[in-house]
Coordinates of C-alpha atoms in Angstrom, one line a residue:
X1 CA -9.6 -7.2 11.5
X2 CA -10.1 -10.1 9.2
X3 CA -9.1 -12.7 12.2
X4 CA -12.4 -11.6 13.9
X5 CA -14.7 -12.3 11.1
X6 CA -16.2 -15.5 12.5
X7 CA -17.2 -13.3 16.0
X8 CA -18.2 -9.9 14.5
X9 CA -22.0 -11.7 14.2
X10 CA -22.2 -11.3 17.5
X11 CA -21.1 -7.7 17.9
X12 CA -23.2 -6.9 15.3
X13 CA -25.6 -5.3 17.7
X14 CA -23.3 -3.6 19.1
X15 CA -22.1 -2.0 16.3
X16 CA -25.5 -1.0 15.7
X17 CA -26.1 0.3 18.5
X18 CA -23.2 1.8 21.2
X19 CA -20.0 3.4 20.6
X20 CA -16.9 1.5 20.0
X21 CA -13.1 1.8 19.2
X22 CA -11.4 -0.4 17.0
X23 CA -7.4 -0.9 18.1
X24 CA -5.2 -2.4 15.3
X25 CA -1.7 -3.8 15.4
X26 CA 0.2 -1.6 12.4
X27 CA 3.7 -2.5 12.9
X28 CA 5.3 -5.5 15.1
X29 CA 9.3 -5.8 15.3
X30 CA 10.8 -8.2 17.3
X31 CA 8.9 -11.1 19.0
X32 CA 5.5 -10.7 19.4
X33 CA 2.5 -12.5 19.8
X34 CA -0.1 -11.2 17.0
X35 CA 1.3 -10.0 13.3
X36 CA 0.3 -7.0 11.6
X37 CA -3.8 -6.4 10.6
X38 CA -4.7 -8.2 14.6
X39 CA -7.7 -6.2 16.1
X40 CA -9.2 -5.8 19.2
X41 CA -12.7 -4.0 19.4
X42 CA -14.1 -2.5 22.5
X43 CA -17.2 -0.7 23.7
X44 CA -17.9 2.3 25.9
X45 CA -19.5 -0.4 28.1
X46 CA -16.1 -2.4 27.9
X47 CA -16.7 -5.3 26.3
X48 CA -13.7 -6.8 24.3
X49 CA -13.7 -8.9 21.0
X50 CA -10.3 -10.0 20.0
X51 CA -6.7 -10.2 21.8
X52 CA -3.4 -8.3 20.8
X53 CA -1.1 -9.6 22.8
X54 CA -2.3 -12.7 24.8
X55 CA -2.9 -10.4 28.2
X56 CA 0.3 -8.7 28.2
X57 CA -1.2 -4.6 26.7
X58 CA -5.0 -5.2 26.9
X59 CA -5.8 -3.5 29.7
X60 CA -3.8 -0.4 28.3
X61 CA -5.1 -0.7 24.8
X62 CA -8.8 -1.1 26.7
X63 CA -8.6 2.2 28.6
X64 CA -6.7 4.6 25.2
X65 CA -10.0 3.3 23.0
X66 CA -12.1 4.7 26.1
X67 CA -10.7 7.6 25.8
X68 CA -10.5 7.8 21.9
X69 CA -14.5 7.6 22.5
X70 CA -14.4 10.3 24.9
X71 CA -12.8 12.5 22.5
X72 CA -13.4 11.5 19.3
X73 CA -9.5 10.8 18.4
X74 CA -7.4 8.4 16.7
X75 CA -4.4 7.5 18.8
X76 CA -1.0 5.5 18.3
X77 CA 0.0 3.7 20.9
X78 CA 3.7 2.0 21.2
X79 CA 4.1 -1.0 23.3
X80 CA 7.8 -2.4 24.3
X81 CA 10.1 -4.2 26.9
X82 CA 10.9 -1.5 29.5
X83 CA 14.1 -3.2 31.4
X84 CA 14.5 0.2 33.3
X85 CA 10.7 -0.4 34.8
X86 CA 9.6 -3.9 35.5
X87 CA 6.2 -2.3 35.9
X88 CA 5.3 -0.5 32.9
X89 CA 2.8 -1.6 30.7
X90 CA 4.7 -3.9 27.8
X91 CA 5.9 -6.9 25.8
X92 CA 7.7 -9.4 28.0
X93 CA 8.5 -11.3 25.0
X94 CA 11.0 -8.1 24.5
X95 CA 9.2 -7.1 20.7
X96 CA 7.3 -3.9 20.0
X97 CA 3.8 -2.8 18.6
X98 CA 2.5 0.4 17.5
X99 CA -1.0 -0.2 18.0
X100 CA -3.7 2.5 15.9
X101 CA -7.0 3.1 18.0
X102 CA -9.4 4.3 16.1
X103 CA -13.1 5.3 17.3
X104 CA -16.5 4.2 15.6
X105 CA -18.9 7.3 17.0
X106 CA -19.9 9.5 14.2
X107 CA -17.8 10.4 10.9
X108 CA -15.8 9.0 10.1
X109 CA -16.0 6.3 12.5
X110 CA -19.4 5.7 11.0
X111 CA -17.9 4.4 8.1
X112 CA -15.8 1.8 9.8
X113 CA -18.7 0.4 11.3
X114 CA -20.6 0.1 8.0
X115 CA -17.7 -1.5 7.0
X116 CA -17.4 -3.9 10.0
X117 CA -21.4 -4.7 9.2
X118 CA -20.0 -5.4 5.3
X119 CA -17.8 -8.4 6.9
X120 CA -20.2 -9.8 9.1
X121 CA -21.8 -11.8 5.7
X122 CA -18.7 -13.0 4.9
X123 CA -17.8 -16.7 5.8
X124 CA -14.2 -17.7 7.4
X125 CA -12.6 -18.6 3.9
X126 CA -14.2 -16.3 1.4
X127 CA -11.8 -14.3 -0.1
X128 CA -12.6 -10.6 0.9
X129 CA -9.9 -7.1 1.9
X130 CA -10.5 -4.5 4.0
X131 CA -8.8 -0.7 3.5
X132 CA -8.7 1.5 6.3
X133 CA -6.8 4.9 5.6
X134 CA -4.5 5.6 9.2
X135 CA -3.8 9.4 8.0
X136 CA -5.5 12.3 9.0
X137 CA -7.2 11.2 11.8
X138 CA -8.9 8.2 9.9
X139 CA -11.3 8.4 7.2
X140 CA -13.5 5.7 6.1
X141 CA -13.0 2.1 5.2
X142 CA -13.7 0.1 2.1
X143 CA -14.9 -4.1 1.9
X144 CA -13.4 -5.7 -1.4
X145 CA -14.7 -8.4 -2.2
X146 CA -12.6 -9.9 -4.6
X147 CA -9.4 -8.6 -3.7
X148 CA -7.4 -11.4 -6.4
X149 CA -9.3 -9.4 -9.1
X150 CA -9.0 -6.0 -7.7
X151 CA -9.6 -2.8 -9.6
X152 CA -9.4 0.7 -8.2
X153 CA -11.4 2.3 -11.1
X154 CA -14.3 0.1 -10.9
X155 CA -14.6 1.3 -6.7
X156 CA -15.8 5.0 -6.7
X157 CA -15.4 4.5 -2.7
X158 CA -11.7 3.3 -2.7
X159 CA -11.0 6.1 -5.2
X160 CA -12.2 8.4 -2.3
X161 CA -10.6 7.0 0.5
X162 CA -7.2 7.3 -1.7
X163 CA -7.9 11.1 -2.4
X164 CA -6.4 10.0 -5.6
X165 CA -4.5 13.2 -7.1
X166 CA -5.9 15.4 -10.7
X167 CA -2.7 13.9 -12.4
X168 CA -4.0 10.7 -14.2
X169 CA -0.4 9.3 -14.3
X170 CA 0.1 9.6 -10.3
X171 CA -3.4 8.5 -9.6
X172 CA -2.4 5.1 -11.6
X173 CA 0.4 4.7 -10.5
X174 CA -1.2 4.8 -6.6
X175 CA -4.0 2.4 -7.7
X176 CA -1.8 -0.6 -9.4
X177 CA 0.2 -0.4 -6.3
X178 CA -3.0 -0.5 -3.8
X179 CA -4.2 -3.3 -6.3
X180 CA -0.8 -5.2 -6.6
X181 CA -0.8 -5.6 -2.7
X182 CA -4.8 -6.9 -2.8
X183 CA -3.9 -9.7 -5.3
X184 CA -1.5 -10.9 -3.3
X185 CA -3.6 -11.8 -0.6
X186 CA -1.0 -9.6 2.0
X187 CA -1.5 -7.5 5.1
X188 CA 0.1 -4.4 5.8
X189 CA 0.6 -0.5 5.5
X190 CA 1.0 0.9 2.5
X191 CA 2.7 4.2 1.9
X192 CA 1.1 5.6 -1.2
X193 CA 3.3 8.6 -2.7
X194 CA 1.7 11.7 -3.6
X195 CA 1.6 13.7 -6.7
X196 CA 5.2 15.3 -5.9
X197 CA 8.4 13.9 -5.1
X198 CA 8.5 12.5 -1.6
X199 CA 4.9 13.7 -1.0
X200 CA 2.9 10.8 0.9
X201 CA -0.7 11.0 0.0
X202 CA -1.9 8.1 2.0
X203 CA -1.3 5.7 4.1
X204 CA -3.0 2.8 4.3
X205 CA -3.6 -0.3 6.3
X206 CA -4.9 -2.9 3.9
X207 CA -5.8 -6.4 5.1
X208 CA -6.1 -8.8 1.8
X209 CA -7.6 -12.9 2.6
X210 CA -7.7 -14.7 -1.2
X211 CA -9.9 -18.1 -1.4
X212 CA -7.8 -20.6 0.3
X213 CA -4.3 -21.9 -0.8
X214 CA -5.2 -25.8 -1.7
X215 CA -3.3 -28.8 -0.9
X216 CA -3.5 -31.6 -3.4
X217 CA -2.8 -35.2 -1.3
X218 CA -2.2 -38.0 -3.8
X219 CA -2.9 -41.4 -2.6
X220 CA -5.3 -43.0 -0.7
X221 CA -4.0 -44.4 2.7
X222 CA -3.5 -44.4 5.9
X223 CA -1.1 -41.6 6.2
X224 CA -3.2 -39.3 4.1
X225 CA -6.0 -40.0 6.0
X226 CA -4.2 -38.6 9.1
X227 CA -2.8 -35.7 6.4
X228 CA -5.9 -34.4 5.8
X229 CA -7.5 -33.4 8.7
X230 CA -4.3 -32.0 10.2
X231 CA -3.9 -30.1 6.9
X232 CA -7.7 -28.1 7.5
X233 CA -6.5 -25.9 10.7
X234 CA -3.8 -24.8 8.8
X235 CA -6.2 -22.8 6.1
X236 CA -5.8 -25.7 3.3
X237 CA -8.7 -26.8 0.8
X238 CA -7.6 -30.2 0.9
X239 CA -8.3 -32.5 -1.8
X240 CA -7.4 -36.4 -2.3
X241 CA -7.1 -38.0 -5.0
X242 CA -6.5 -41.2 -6.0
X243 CA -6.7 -43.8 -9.4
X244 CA -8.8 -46.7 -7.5
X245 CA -12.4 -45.9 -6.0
X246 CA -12.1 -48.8 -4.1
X247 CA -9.6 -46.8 -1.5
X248 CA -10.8 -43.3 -2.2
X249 CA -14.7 -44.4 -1.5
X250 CA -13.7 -45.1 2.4
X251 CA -15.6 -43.2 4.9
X252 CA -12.2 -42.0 6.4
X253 CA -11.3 -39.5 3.5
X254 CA -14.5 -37.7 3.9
X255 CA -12.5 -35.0 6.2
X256 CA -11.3 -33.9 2.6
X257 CA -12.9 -30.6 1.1
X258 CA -12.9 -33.3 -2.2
X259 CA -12.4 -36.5 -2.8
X260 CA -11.5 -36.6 -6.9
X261 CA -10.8 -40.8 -8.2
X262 CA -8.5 -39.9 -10.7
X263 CA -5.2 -41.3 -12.9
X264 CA -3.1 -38.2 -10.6
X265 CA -1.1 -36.9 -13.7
X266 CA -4.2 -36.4 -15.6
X267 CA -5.8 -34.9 -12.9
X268 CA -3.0 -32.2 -11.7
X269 CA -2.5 -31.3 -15.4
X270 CA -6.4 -30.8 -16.1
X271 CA -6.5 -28.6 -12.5
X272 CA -3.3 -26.5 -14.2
X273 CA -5.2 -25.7 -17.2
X274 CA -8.1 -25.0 -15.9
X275 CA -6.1 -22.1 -13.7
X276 CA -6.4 -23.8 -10.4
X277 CA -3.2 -24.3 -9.1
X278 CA -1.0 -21.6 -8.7
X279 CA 1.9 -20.4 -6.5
X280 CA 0.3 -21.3 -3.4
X281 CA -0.6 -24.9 -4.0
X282 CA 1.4 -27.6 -1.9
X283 CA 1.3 -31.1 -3.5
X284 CA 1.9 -34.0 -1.7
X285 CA 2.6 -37.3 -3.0
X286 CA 2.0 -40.5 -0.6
X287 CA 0.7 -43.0 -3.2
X288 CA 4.3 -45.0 -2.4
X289 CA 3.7 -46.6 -6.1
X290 CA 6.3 -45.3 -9.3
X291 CA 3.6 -46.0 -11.9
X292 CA 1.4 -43.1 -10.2
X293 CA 4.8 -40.9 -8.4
X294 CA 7.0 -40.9 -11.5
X295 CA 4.3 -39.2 -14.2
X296 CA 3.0 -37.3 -11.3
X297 CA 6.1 -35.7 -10.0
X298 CA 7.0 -34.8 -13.8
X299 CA 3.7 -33.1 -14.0
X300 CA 4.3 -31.2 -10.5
X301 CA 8.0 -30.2 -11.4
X302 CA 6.8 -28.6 -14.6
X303 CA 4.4 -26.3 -12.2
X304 CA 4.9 -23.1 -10.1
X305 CA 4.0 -24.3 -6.9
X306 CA 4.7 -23.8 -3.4
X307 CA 5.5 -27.2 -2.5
X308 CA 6.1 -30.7 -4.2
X309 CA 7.0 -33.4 -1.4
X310 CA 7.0 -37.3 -2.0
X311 CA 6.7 -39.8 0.9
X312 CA 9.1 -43.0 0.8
X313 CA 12.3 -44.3 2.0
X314 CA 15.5 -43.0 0.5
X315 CA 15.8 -46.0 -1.6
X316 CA 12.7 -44.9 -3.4
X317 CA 13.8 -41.5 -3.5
X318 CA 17.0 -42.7 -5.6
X319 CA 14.7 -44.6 -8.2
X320 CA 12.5 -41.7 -8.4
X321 CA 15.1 -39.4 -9.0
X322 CA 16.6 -41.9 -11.5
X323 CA 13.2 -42.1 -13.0
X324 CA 12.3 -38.6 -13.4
X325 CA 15.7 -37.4 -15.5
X326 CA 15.3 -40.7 -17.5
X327 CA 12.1 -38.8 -18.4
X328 CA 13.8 -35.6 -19.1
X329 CA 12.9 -33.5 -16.2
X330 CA 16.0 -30.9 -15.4
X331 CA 18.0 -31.8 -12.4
X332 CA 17.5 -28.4 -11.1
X333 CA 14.0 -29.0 -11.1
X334 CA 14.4 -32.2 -9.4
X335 CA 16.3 -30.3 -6.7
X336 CA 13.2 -28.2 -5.9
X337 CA 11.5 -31.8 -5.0
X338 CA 10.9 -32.2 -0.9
X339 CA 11.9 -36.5 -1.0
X340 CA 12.2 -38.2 1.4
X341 CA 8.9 -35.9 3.0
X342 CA 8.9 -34.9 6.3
X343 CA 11.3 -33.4 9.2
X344 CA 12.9 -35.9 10.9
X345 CA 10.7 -35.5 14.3
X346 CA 11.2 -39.4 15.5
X347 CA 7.9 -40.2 13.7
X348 CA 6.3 -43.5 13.4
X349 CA 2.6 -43.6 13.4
X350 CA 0.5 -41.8 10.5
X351 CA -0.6 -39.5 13.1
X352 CA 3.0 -38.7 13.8
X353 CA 4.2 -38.8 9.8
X354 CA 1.0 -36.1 9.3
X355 CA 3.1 -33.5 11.9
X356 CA 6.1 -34.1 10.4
X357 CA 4.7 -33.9 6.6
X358 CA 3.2 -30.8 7.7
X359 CA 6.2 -28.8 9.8
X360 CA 8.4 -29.5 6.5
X361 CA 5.4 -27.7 4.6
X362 CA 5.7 -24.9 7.1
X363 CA 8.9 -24.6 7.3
X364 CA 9.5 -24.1 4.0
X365 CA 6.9 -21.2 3.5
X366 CA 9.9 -19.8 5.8
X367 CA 13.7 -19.6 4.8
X368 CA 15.1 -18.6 7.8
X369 CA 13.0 -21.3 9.7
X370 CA 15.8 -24.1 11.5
X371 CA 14.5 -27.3 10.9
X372 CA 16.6 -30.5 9.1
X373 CA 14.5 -32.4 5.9
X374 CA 14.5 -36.3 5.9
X375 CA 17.0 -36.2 3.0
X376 CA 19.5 -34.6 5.0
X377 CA 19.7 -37.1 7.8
X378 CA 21.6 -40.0 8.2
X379 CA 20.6 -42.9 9.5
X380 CA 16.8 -43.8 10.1
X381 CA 14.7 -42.0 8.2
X382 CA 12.3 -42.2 12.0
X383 CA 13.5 -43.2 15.2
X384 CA 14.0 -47.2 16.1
X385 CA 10.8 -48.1 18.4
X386 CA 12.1 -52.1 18.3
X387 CA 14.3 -54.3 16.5
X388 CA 15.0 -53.7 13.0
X389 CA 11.7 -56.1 10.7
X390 CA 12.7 -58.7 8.3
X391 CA 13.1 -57.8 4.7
X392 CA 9.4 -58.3 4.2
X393 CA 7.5 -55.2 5.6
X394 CA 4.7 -52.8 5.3
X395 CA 4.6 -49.8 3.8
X396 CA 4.7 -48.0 6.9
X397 CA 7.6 -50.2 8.1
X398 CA 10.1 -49.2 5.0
X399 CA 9.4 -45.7 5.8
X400 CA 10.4 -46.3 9.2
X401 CA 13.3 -48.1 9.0
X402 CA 15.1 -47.8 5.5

């Protein structure tokens, strides 16, 4: 539900005013198109907001929420790859979804709409979670809105919508659970376990957003200014930073969320401290220059962080690494280090460095992802355009060809 947050403004009179059914992905195996928490409102007039699969269950979906008006139901709808009938309503792509329909006429579906209302003021980055109790027909939904500081007790509505058991010690344990999964800024059900053995008291569906992960871009050039814009679609607060105001004060930086003119190790260790970097945070180093990489990188290394990658050529990437256990830093934590950055993709142009900066920074949010690192190529670190330069060259050249 929290993908349609920047389009529920204009449904807002319609949620005010007609009936409407809410249909929610709850489990997806297999390939599909739309994860877990994807929604898809629709009226009693018909109108749509919101896509589950791309075109492929839609009309289905459309016509179960009708009828969940009609009657007043919840339903649960399963969608798969039928190879026995090459006409039935399904996935093409061969996954499955169970899809809950849920209808907003009356209680509780009242409370759903208040709810949808609730997440109307909310812009596309604040951090805010939505609970929606599945069970018994659906009852009620709750807006946090500070799900990274959640707290059951403090929510006489979310207390409710648990049906949180007499047992103090069961009740707990059911909220830190709830309140765990919040934090962590995840979406899913959650099976909360009743007060006896094997006894499921609720189940959930809990959507959780958190303030945006950050990426910190050290080094003002021209292939961070290519990074940063590229970096905003994917959900990053992107800040720049770099030691000489001369080449962070250009205009072309300004597509940063910050622009900080900083000594970088003084900087990323005054951002730790303060509590703004955490396990989310993806740092990348393009400043090319060891009196600004080496104390940086052995600030970043100390850190739990998503991501620490360094731009260069694998000759720098030798002296750095040379550099940084002169300095003491473990070799284990060296190995953590993304150097050379980037998957080898051919790339030449900042443009082109940017996508393949970013697909390494992807890639490794995902360990079963296929892709090949820079540092485990041989050869050109990016693909030969022209004959090899003389020794002389550009930054952009030794990245190209050493």
């Amino acid at each position: 539900m929290l993908d349609l947050i920047p389009s529920l403004p204009c449904w807002a009179p319609t949620i005010i005013g007609q009936r409407f059914a809410v249909a929610t992905i709850v489990r997806a195996s297999g390939s599909v198109p739309r994860p877990v928490g994807s929604s898809m409102l629709v009226s009693d007039a018909g109108a749509v907001l919101g896509s589950l699969s791309g075109g492929c269950v839609e009309g289905a979906v459309v016509a179960a929420a009708l009828e969940s008006m009609d009657d007043g139901a919840t339903r649960l709808e399963t969608f798969g790859y039928s190879a026995a009938d090459a006409f039935a309503v399904g996935l093409t792509c061969g996954g499955e979804l169970d899809v809950h329909i849920e209808p907003a006429n009356g209680n509780p579906g009242g409370r759903l709409a208040e709810a949808l209302l609730q997440l109307v003021a909310y812009g596309p980055d604040e951090p805010v979670a939505l609970v929606r109790r599945l069970d018994a027909g659906g009852s009620g939904a709750v807006v946090i809105s500070q799900p990274a500081a959640a707290d059951v007790s403090r929510h006489p509505e979310l207390r409710a919508l648990l049906d949180l058991p007499g047992d103090p010690g069961a009740g707990r344990a059911r909220s830190v659970q709830l309140e765990s999964f919040l934090r962590s800024g995840a979406t899913g059900v959650l099976q909360l376990a009743g007060p006896g053995l094997c006894t499921g008291a609720a189940t959930l569906l809990v959507e959780s957003r958190l303030a945006p992960p950050r990426m910190l871009v050290f080094g003002a050039n021209d292939f961070s200014a290519a990074l940063l814009p590229a970096a905003k679609p994917l959900g990053y607060h992107v800040t720049l930073v770099d030691a000489r105001p001369a080449f962070a004060s250009q205009a072309r930086f300004q597509t940063a969320d910050e622009v900080v003119t900083a000594w970088p190790h003084h900087y990323l260790a005054a951002e730790a401290a303060a509590g703004r970097v955490d396990a989310r945070t993806v740092i990348c180093v393009l400043t090319h220059d060891p009196k600004f990489d080496v104390p940086l990188l052995e600030t970043a290394l100390a850190l739990d962080v998503a991501f620490i990658g360094a731009l260069g050529s694998r000759r720098s990437h030798v002296q750095r690494v040379g550099a940084l256990l002169d300095a003491g830093v473990r070799p284990e934590r060296i190995a953590q280090l993304h150097s050379p950055l980037g998957l080898d993709l051919g790339a030449v142009t900042p443009a082109e460095v940017a996508v393949s900066v970013l697909a390494e920074v992807i890639a490794a949010r995902h360990p079963a992802a296929s892709h090949q690192p820079l540092r485990e190529t041989s050869g050109p670190i990016h693909q030969e355009r022209a004959a090899k330069p003389a020794p002389t060259h550009s930054l952009q050249q030794e990245i190209a060809w050493t």
